Amino acid sequence: MEPKRFDIDEELGCKVSNVKLSEKCRLKDEEKPVKDDESRAAQAKLDLEVEREWKQLQDAGVGKIEIADSTWAKKVCKGLTINHMNMRCADTGRLMWQSDAWGEDIYRVEQKARLPVDILKCSAVSREINFSSVEEISKFRLEQRVFLGGSCIEEWIFNFGYVIPGSTNTWQQTIESAGPENMLDPEVM
């Protein structure tokens, strides 16, 4: 699945089904959104583009893995390594899943993970990713898409921000449950 690049500084964006849950982004140190016609038009254009992409993701069978054509993107990918990843119950800290098997094929082959069904009982899940980067990355982010039956049913965007060249980093995110009444039955999955 190819991540779409945006030059927007968002803290967290989320979509579930056709409902857009993300806050409109704001520039740092700005308390009031800009209200001029040009800004509104630019935001409307961006919203349309995001909605088009979202509709494409919901079509069964859509998705591919590829690296952008730019020399910079290829250089970053060559020097970016996931060392390990784990998921824990955020309330208890109990380890639910972990993997150290992250090879050089992450940009060519879909990476599949089999998570225990008990993870769906957690009110919140903490995901920890340990990664190394040879290159500087100014706006590093993770796009997570959840597919069911070939259709994208959720999309989450997590922003890490600046990555120092030649560094190893640990990045932790907490993902809260939508509540038992809004969860899919594990048997359906």
JSON list of C-alpha atoms in Angstrom, two decimals:
[
{"chain": "A", "resi": 1, "resn": "MET", "atom": "CA", "xyz": [0.00, 0.00, 0.00]},
{"chain": "A", "resi": 2, "resn": "GLU", "atom": "CA", "xyz": [1.58, 3.27, -1.02]},
{"chain": "A", "resi": 3, "resn": "PRO", "atom": "CA", "xyz": [1.42, 6.01, 1.62]},
{"chain": "A", "resi": 4, "resn": "LYS", "atom": "CA", "xyz": [0.27, 9.35, 0.25]},
{"chain": "A", "resi": 5, "resn": "ARG", "atom": "CA", "xyz": [2.62, 12.24, 1.04]},
{"chain": "A", "resi": 6, "resn": "PHE", "atom": "CA", "xyz": [1.13, 15.42, 2.44]},
{"chain": "A", "resi": 7, "resn": "ASP", "atom": "CA", "xyz": [3.05, 18.42, 3.68]},
{"chain": "A", "resi": 8, "resn": "ILE", "atom": "CA", "xyz": [0.63, 18.86, 6.57]},
{"chain": "A", "resi": 9, "resn": "ASP", "atom": "CA", "xyz": [1.55, 18.83, 10.23]},
{"chain": "A", "resi": 10, "resn": "GLU", "atom": "CA", "xyz": [-1.22, 16.69, 11.75]},
{"chain": "A", "resi": 11, "resn": "GLU", "atom": "CA", "xyz": [-1.04, 15.15, 15.22]},
{"chain": "A", "resi": 12, "resn": "LEU", "atom": "CA", "xyz": [-3.40, 12.26, 14.48]},
{"chain": "A", "resi": 13, "resn": "GLY", "atom": "CA", "xyz": [-5.95, 11.61, 11.79]},
{"chain": "A", "resi": 14, "resn": "CYS", "atom": "CA", "xyz": [-8.46, 8.81, 11.66]},
{"chain": "A", "resi": 15, "resn": "LYS", "atom": "CA", "xyz": [-11.23, 7.58, 9.42]},
{"chain": "A", "resi": 16, "resn": "VAL", "atom": "CA", "xyz": [-13.68, 4.84, 10.24]},
{"chain": "A", "resi": 17, "resn": "SER", "atom": "CA", "xyz": [-16.01, 3.75, 7.42]},
{"chain": "A", "resi": 18, "resn": "ASN", "atom": "CA", "xyz": [-17.25, 6.96, 5.75]},
{"chain": "A", "resi": 19, "resn": "VAL", "atom": "CA", "xyz": [-17.06, 9.10, 8.89]},
{"chain": "A", "resi": 20, "resn": "LYS", "atom": "CA", "xyz": [-14.20, 11.58, 8.99]},
{"chain": "A", "resi": 21, "resn": "LEU", "atom": "CA", "xyz": [-13.00, 11.93, 12.59]},
{"chain": "A", "resi": 22, "resn": "SER", "atom": "CA", "xyz": [-9.84, 13.96, 12.18]},
{"chain": "A", "resi": 23, "resn": "GLU", "atom": "CA", "xyz": [-9.52, 17.54, 13.35]},
{"chain": "A", "resi": 24, "resn": "LYS", "atom": "CA", "xyz": [-8.68, 20.18, 10.77]},
{"chain": "A", "resi": 25, "resn": "CYS", "atom": "CA", "xyz": [-4.96, 20.77, 10.90]},
{"chain": "A", "resi": 26, "resn": "ARG", "atom": "CA", "xyz": [-3.50, 24.02, 12.20]},
{"chain": "A", "resi": 27, "resn": "LEU", "atom": "CA", "xyz": [-0.10, 25.59, 11.96]},
{"chain": "A", "resi": 28, "resn": "LYS", "atom": "CA", "xyz": [1.98, 25.61, 15.13]},
{"chain": "A", "resi": 29, "resn": "ASP", "atom": "CA", "xyz": [1.45, 28.55, 17.49]},
{"chain": "A", "resi": 30, "resn": "GLU", "atom": "CA", "xyz": [-1.76, 29.52, 15.70]},
{"chain": "A", "resi": 31, "resn": "GLU", "atom": "CA", "xyz": [-4.87, 29.74, 17.84]},
{"chain": "A", "resi": 32, "resn": "LYS", "atom": "CA", "xyz": [-7.43, 30.68, 15.19]},
{"chain": "A", "resi": 33, "resn": "PRO", "atom": "CA", "xyz": [-7.77, 29.06, 11.75]},
{"chain": "A", "resi": 34, "resn": "VAL", "atom": "CA", "xyz": [-7.20, 31.27, 8.72]},
{"chain": "A", "resi": 35, "resn": "LYS", "atom": "CA", "xyz": [-10.56, 32.27, 7.24]},
{"chain": "A", "resi": 36, "resn": "ASP", "atom": "CA", "xyz": [-9.67, 33.79, 3.88]},
{"chain": "A", "resi": 37, "resn": "ASP", "atom": "CA", "xyz": [-11.19, 32.39, 0.68]},
{"chain": "A", "resi": 38, "resn": "GLU", "atom": "CA", "xyz": [-7.87, 31.10, -0.66]},
{"chain": "A", "resi": 39, "resn": "SER", "atom": "CA", "xyz": [-7.24, 29.02, 2.49]},
{"chain": "A", "resi": 40, "resn": "ARG", "atom": "CA", "xyz": [-10.79, 27.65, 2.44]},
{"chain": "A", "resi": 41, "resn": "ALA", "atom": "CA", "xyz": [-10.41, 26.69, -1.23]},
{"chain": "A", "resi": 42, "resn": "ALA", "atom": "CA", "xyz": [-7.07, 24.97, -0.56]},
{"chain": "A", "resi": 43, "resn": "GLN", "atom": "CA", "xyz": [-8.58, 23.07, 2.39]},
{"chain": "A", "resi": 44, "resn": "ALA", "atom": "CA", "xyz": [-11.62, 22.05, 0.31]},
{"chain": "A", "resi": 45, "resn": "LYS", "atom": "CA", "xyz": [-9.33, 20.79, -2.47]},
{"chain": "A", "resi": 46, "resn": "LEU", "atom": "CA", "xyz": [-7.28, 18.78, 0.03]},
{"chain": "A", "resi": 47, "resn": "ASP", "atom": "CA", "xyz": [-10.45, 17.35, 1.61]},
{"chain": "A", "resi": 48, "resn": "LEU", "atom": "CA", "xyz": [-11.70, 16.25, -1.83]},
{"chain": "A", "resi": 49, "resn": "GLU", "atom": "CA", "xyz": [-8.39, 14.57, -2.62]},
{"chain": "A", "resi": 50, "resn": "VAL", "atom": "CA", "xyz": [-8.40, 12.73, 0.72]},
{"chain": "A", "resi": 51, "resn": "GLU", "atom": "CA", "xyz": [-12.02, 11.61, 0.22]},
{"chain": "A", "resi": 52, "resn": "ARG", "atom": "CA", "xyz": [-11.23, 10.32, -3.30]},
{"chain": "A", "resi": 53, "resn": "GLU", "atom": "CA", "xyz": [-8.29, 8.32, -1.94]},
{"chain": "A", "resi": 54, "resn": "TRP", "atom": "CA", "xyz": [-10.48, 6.98, 0.89]},
{"chain": "A", "resi": 55, "resn": "LYS", "atom": "CA", "xyz": [-13.16, 5.80, -1.57]},
{"chain": "A", "resi": 56, "resn": "GLN", "atom": "CA", "xyz": [-10.51, 4.04, -3.67]},
{"chain": "A", "resi": 57, "resn": "LEU", "atom": "CA", "xyz": [-9.20, 2.27, -0.58]},
{"chain": "A", "resi": 58, "resn": "GLN", "atom": "CA", "xyz": [-12.67, 0.96, 0.19]},
{"chain": "A", "resi": 59, "resn": "ASP", "atom": "CA", "xyz": [-12.91, -0.75, -3.20]},
{"chain": "A", "resi": 60, "resn": "ALA", "atom": "CA", "xyz": [-12.09, -4.43, -2.77]},
{"chain": "A", "resi": 61, "resn": "GLY", "atom": "CA", "xyz": [-8.75, -5.52, -4.15]},
{"chain": "A", "resi": 62, "resn": "VAL", "atom": "CA", "xyz": [-7.20, -2.03, -4.32]},
{"chain": "A", "resi": 63, "resn": "GLY", "atom": "CA", "xyz": [-3.73, -1.59, -2.88]},
{"chain": "A", "resi": 64, "resn": "LYS", "atom": "CA", "xyz": [-0.10, -2.00, -3.73]},
{"chain": "A", "resi": 65, "resn": "ILE", "atom": "CA", "xyz": [3.29, -1.57, -2.16]},
{"chain": "A", "resi": 66, "resn": "GLU", "atom": "CA", "xyz": [5.76, 0.70, -3.88]},
{"chain": "A", "resi": 67, "resn": "ILE", "atom": "CA", "xyz": [8.45, 3.26, -3.22]},
{"chain": "A", "resi": 68, "resn": "ALA", "atom": "CA", "xyz": [8.13, 6.76, -4.66]},
{"chain": "A", "resi": 69, "resn": "ASP", "atom": "CA", "xyz": [10.21, 7.44, -7.76]},
{"chain": "A", "resi": 70, "resn": "SER", "atom": "CA", "xyz": [12.29, 10.18, -6.14]},
{"chain": "A", "resi": 71, "resn": "THR", "atom": "CA", "xyz": [15.95, 9.51, -5.41]},
{"chain": "A", "resi": 72, "resn": "TRP", "atom": "CA", "xyz": [15.48, 10.88, -1.88]},
{"chain": "A", "resi": 73, "resn": "ALA", "atom": "CA", "xyz": [12.63, 8.42, -1.09]},
{"chain": "A", "resi": 74, "resn": "LYS", "atom": "CA", "xyz": [14.65, 5.46, -2.35]},
{"chain": "A", "resi": 75, "resn": "LYS", "atom": "CA", "xyz": [17.64, 6.57, -0.26]},
{"chain": "A", "resi": 76, "resn": "VAL", "atom": "CA", "xyz": [15.48, 6.91, 2.88]},
{"chain": "A", "resi": 77, "resn": "CYS", "atom": "CA", "xyz": [13.91, 3.47, 2.34]},
{"chain": "A", "resi": 78, "resn": "LYS", "atom": "CA", "xyz": [17.29, 1.83, 1.82]},
{"chain": "A", "resi": 79, "resn": "GLY", "atom": "CA", "xyz": [18.51, 3.23, 5.15]},
{"chain": "A", "resi": 80, "resn": "LEU", "atom": "CA", "xyz": [15.35, 2.70, 7.22]},
{"chain": "A", "resi": 81, "resn": "THR", "atom": "CA", "xyz": [15.21, -0.49, 9.29]},
{"chain": "A", "resi": 82, "resn": "ILE", "atom": "CA", "xyz": [12.50, -1.71, 11.65]},
{"chain": "A", "resi": 83, "resn": "ASN", "atom": "CA", "xyz": [14.43, -3.51, 14.39]},
{"chain": "A", "resi": 84, "resn": "HIS", "atom": "CA", "xyz": [11.42, -4.81, 16.33]},
{"chain": "A", "resi": 85, "resn": "MET", "atom": "CA", "xyz": [7.79, -4.10, 17.09]},
{"chain": "A", "resi": 86, "resn": "ASN", "atom": "CA", "xyz": [5.44, -5.12, 19.91]},
{"chain": "A", "resi": 87, "resn": "MET", "atom": "CA", "xyz": [1.89, -4.57, 21.09]},
{"chain": "A", "resi": 88, "resn": "ARG", "atom": "CA", "xyz": [0.81, -4.53, 24.74]},
{"chain": "A", "resi": 89, "resn": "CYS", "atom": "CA", "xyz": [-2.36, -4.05, 26.72]},
{"chain": "A", "resi": 90, "resn": "ALA", "atom": "CA", "xyz": [-2.02, -0.34, 27.59]},
{"chain": "A", "resi": 91, "resn": "ASP", "atom": "CA", "xyz": [-3.76, -0.84, 30.96]},
{"chain": "A", "resi": 92, "resn": "THR", "atom": "CA", "xyz": [-1.67, -3.76, 32.27]},
{"chain": "A", "resi": 93, "resn": "GLY", "atom": "CA", "xyz": [1.49, -3.63, 30.14]},
{"chain": "A", "resi": 94, "resn": "ARG", "atom": "CA", "xyz": [0.99, -7.33, 29.27]},
{"chain": "A", "resi": 95, "resn": "LEU", "atom": "CA", "xyz": [2.81, -8.27, 26.05]},
{"chain": "A", "resi": 96, "resn": "MET", "atom": "CA", "xyz": [0.23, -9.40, 23.48]},
{"chain": "A", "resi": 97, "resn": "TRP", "atom": "CA", "xyz": [2.37, -9.68, 20.32]},
{"chain": "A", "resi": 98, "resn": "GLN", "atom": "CA", "xyz": [5.94, -9.04, 19.18]},
{"chain": "A", "resi": 99, "resn": "SER", "atom": "CA", "xyz": [8.08, -9.49, 16.09]},
{"chain": "A", "resi": 100, "resn": "ASP", "atom": "CA", "xyz": [11.78, -9.16, 15.38]},
{"chain": "A", "resi": 101, "resn": "ALA", "atom": "CA", "xyz": [11.38, -10.48, 11.82]},
{"chain": "A", "resi": 102, "resn": "TRP", "atom": "CA", "xyz": [11.56, -7.33, 9.73]},
{"chain": "A", "resi": 103, "resn": "GLY", "atom": "CA", "xyz": [13.64, -7.93, 6.64]},
{"chain": "A", "resi": 104, "resn": "GLU", "atom": "CA", "xyz": [14.65, -5.83, 3.67]},
{"chain": "A", "resi": 105, "resn": "ASP", "atom": "CA", "xyz": [11.49, -6.85, 1.79]},
{"chain": "A", "resi": 106, "resn": "ILE", "atom": "CA", "xyz": [9.16, -4.53, 3.75]},
{"chain": "A", "resi": 107, "resn": "TYR", "atom": "CA", "xyz": [8.87, -2.24, 0.71]},
{"chain": "A", "resi": 108, "resn": "ARG", "atom": "CA", "xyz": [8.13, -5.08, -1.70]},
{"chain": "A", "resi": 109, "resn": "VAL", "atom": "CA", "xyz": [6.05, -7.66, 0.19]},
{"chain": "A", "resi": 110, "resn": "GLU", "atom": "CA", "xyz": [2.97, -7.19, 2.38]},
{"chain": "A", "resi": 111, "resn": "GLN", "atom": "CA", "xyz": [3.90, -7.80, 6.01]},
{"chain": "A", "resi": 112, "resn": "LYS", "atom": "CA", "xyz": [1.28, -9.94, 7.76]},
{"chain": "A", "resi": 113, "resn": "ALA", "atom": "CA", "xyz": [0.84, -10.21, 11.50]},
{"chain": "A", "resi": 114, "resn": "ARG", "atom": "CA", "xyz": [-1.36, -12.67, 13.36]},
{"chain": "A", "resi": 115, "resn": "LEU", "atom": "CA", "xyz": [-2.58, -10.94, 16.50]},
{"chain": "A", "resi": 116, "resn": "PRO", "atom": "CA", "xyz": [-4.22, -12.86, 19.35]},
{"chain": "A", "resi": 117, "resn": "VAL", "atom": "CA", "xyz": [-8.00, -12.42, 19.60]},
{"chain": "A", "resi": 118, "resn": "ASP", "atom": "CA", "xyz": [-7.53, -11.30, 23.24]},
{"chain": "A", "resi": 119, "resn": "ILE", "atom": "CA", "xyz": [-6.07, -8.03, 21.98]},
{"chain": "A", "resi": 120, "resn": "LEU", "atom": "CA", "xyz": [-9.63, -7.03, 20.99]},
{"chain": "A", "resi": 121, "resn": "LYS", "atom": "CA", "xyz": [-10.62, -7.15, 24.66]},
{"chain": "A", "resi": 122, "resn": "CYS", "atom": "CA", "xyz": [-8.13, -4.40, 25.59]},
{"chain": "A", "resi": 123, "resn": "SER", "atom": "CA", "xyz": [-9.58, -0.94, 26.19]},
{"chain": "A", "resi": 124, "resn": "ALA", "atom": "CA", "xyz": [-6.34, 0.46, 24.72]},
{"chain": "A", "resi": 125, "resn": "VAL", "atom": "CA", "xyz": [-3.33, -1.07, 22.98]},
{"chain": "A", "resi": 126, "resn": "SER", "atom": "CA", "xyz": [0.21, 0.31, 23.12]},
{"chain": "A", "resi": 127, "resn": "ARG", "atom": "CA", "xyz": [2.33, -0.29, 20.00]},
{"chain": "A", "resi": 128, "resn": "GLU", "atom": "CA", "xyz": [6.08, 0.16, 20.20]},
{"chain": "A", "resi": 129, "resn": "ILE", "atom": "CA", "xyz": [8.25, 0.35, 17.09]},
{"chain": "A", "resi": 130, "resn": "ASN", "atom": "CA", "xyz": [12.03, 0.43, 17.32]},
{"chain": "A", "resi": 131, "resn": "PHE", "atom": "CA", "xyz": [13.64, 1.65, 14.10]},
{"chain": "A", "resi": 132, "resn": "SER", "atom": "CA", "xyz": [16.95, 2.95, 12.76]},
{"chain": "A", "resi": 133, "resn": "SER", "atom": "CA", "xyz": [17.49, 5.50, 10.01]},
{"chain": "A", "resi": 134, "resn": "VAL", "atom": "CA", "xyz": [20.67, 6.30, 8.12]},
{"chain": "A", "resi": 135, "resn": "GLU", "atom": "CA", "xyz": [19.06, 9.39, 6.59]},
{"chain": "A", "resi": 136, "resn": "GLU", "atom": "CA", "xyz": [17.47, 12.49, 8.09]},
{"chain": "A", "resi": 137, "resn": "ILE", "atom": "CA", "xyz": [13.67, 12.50, 7.80]},
{"chain": "A", "resi": 138, "resn": "SER", "atom": "CA", "xyz": [11.91, 15.78, 8.51]},
{"chain": "A", "resi": 139, "resn": "LYS", "atom": "CA", "xyz": [8.29, 14.56, 8.79]},
{"chain": "A", "resi": 140, "resn": "PHE", "atom": "CA", "xyz": [8.31, 10.82, 9.47]},
{"chain": "A", "resi": 141, "resn": "ARG", "atom": "CA", "xyz": [4.87, 9.27, 9.77]},
{"chain": "A", "resi": 142, "resn": "LEU", "atom": "CA", "xyz": [3.08, 5.95, 9.82]},
{"chain": "A", "resi": 143, "resn": "GLU", "atom": "CA", "xyz": [-0.11, 5.25, 7.90]},
{"chain": "A", "resi": 144, "resn": "GLN", "atom": "CA", "xyz": [-2.04, 2.27, 9.21]},
{"chain": "A", "resi": 145, "resn": "ARG", "atom": "CA", "xyz": [-4.87, 0.82, 7.19]},
{"chain": "A", "resi": 146, "resn": "VAL", "atom": "CA", "xyz": [-7.15, -1.99, 8.34]},
{"chain": "A", "resi": 147, "resn": "PHE", "atom": "CA", "xyz": [-8.66, -4.15, 5.61]},
{"chain": "A", "resi": 148, "resn": "LEU", "atom": "CA", "xyz": [-11.56, -6.57, 5.94]},
{"chain": "A", "resi": 149, "resn": "GLY", "atom": "CA", "xyz": [-12.62, -8.66, 2.98]},
{"chain": "A", "resi": 150, "resn": "GLY", "atom": "CA", "xyz": [-10.33, -6.65, 0.71]},
{"chain": "A", "resi": 151, "resn": "SER", "atom": "CA", "xyz": [-11.88, -3.29, 1.67]},
{"chain": "A", "resi": 152, "resn": "CYS", "atom": "CA", "xyz": [-10.26, -0.63, 3.83]},
{"chain": "A", "resi": 153, "resn": "ILE", "atom": "CA", "xyz": [-12.45, -0.11, 6.92]},
{"chain": "A", "resi": 154, "resn": "GLU", "atom": "CA", "xyz": [-10.11, 2.09, 8.99]},
{"chain": "A", "resi": 155, "resn": "GLU", "atom": "CA", "xyz": [-7.21, 4.45, 8.36]},
{"chain": "A", "resi": 156, "resn": "TRP", "atom": "CA", "xyz": [-4.98, 5.93, 11.05]},
{"chain": "A", "resi": 157, "resn": "ILE", "atom": "CA", "xyz": [-2.15, 8.43, 10.60]},
{"chain": "A", "resi": 158, "resn": "PHE", "atom": "CA", "xyz": [0.55, 8.74, 13.27]},
{"chain": "A", "resi": 159, "resn": "ASN", "atom": "CA", "xyz": [3.22, 11.45, 13.06]},
{"chain": "A", "resi": 160, "resn": "PHE", "atom": "CA", "xyz": [6.66, 10.93, 14.57]},
{"chain": "A", "resi": 161, "resn": "GLY", "atom": "CA", "xyz": [8.20, 14.11, 13.21]},
{"chain": "A", "resi": 162, "resn": "TYR", "atom": "CA", "xyz": [11.95, 14.69, 12.85]},
{"chain": "A", "resi": 163, "resn": "VAL", "atom": "CA", "xyz": [14.35, 11.72, 12.67]},
{"chain": "A", "resi": 164, "resn": "ILE", "atom": "CA", "xyz": [18.04, 12.41, 13.31]},
{"chain": "A", "resi": 165, "resn": "PRO", "atom": "CA", "xyz": [20.34, 10.84, 10.67]},
{"chain": "A", "resi": 166, "resn": "GLY", "atom": "CA", "xyz": [22.21, 7.78, 11.95]},
{"chain": "A", "resi": 167, "resn": "SER", "atom": "CA", "xyz": [19.83, 7.32, 14.89]},
{"chain": "A", "resi": 168, "resn": "THR", "atom": "CA", "xyz": [17.89, 4.47, 16.50]},
{"chain": "A", "resi": 169, "resn": "ASN", "atom": "CA", "xyz": [14.51, 5.45, 17.90]},
{"chain": "A", "resi": 170, "resn": "THR", "atom": "CA", "xyz": [11.69, 3.89, 19.89]},
{"chain": "A", "resi": 171, "resn": "TRP", "atom": "CA", "xyz": [8.24, 5.15, 18.99]},
{"chain": "A", "resi": 172, "resn": "GLN", "atom": "CA", "xyz": [5.20, 4.28, 21.06]},
{"chain": "A", "resi": 173, "resn": "GLN", "atom": "CA", "xyz": [1.57, 4.95, 20.17]},
{"chain": "A", "resi": 174, "resn": "THR", "atom": "CA", "xyz": [-1.55, 4.22, 22.21]},
{"chain": "A", "resi": 175, "resn": "ILE", "atom": "CA", "xyz": [-4.63, 3.15, 20.28]},
{"chain": "A", "resi": 176, "resn": "GLU", "atom": "CA", "xyz": [-7.89, 3.32, 22.20]},
{"chain": "A", "resi": 177, "resn": "SER", "atom": "CA", "xyz": [-10.77, 0.93, 21.58]},
{"chain": "A", "resi": 178, "resn": "ALA", "atom": "CA", "xyz": [-14.02, 2.27, 20.15]},
{"chain": "A", "resi": 179, "resn": "GLY", "atom": "CA", "xyz": [-15.81, 0.29, 22.89]},
{"chain": "A", "resi": 180, "resn": "PRO", "atom": "CA", "xyz": [-17.39, -3.17, 22.80]},
{"chain": "A", "resi": 181, "resn": "GLU", "atom": "CA", "xyz": [-20.61, -1.90, 21.22]},
{"chain": "A", "resi": 182, "resn": "ASN", "atom": "CA", "xyz": [-18.66, -0.52, 18.22]},
{"chain": "A", "resi": 183, "resn": "MET", "atom": "CA", "xyz": [-16.34, -3.49, 17.68]},
{"chain": "A", "resi": 184, "resn": "LEU", "atom": "CA", "xyz": [-16.65, -6.16, 15.00]},
{"chain": "A", "resi": 185, "resn": "ASP", "atom": "CA", "xyz": [-17.19, -9.70, 16.20]},
{"chain": "A", "resi": 186, "resn": "PRO", "atom": "CA", "xyz": [-13.82, -11.54, 16.10]},
{"chain": "A", "resi": 187, "resn": "GLU", "atom": "CA", "xyz": [-15.57, -14.45, 14.35]},
{"chain": "A", "resi": 188, "resn": "VAL", "atom": "CA", "xyz": [-16.32, -12.13, 11.39]},
{"chain": "A", "resi": 189, "resn": "MET", "atom": "CA", "xyz": [-12.64, -11.35, 11.00]}
]
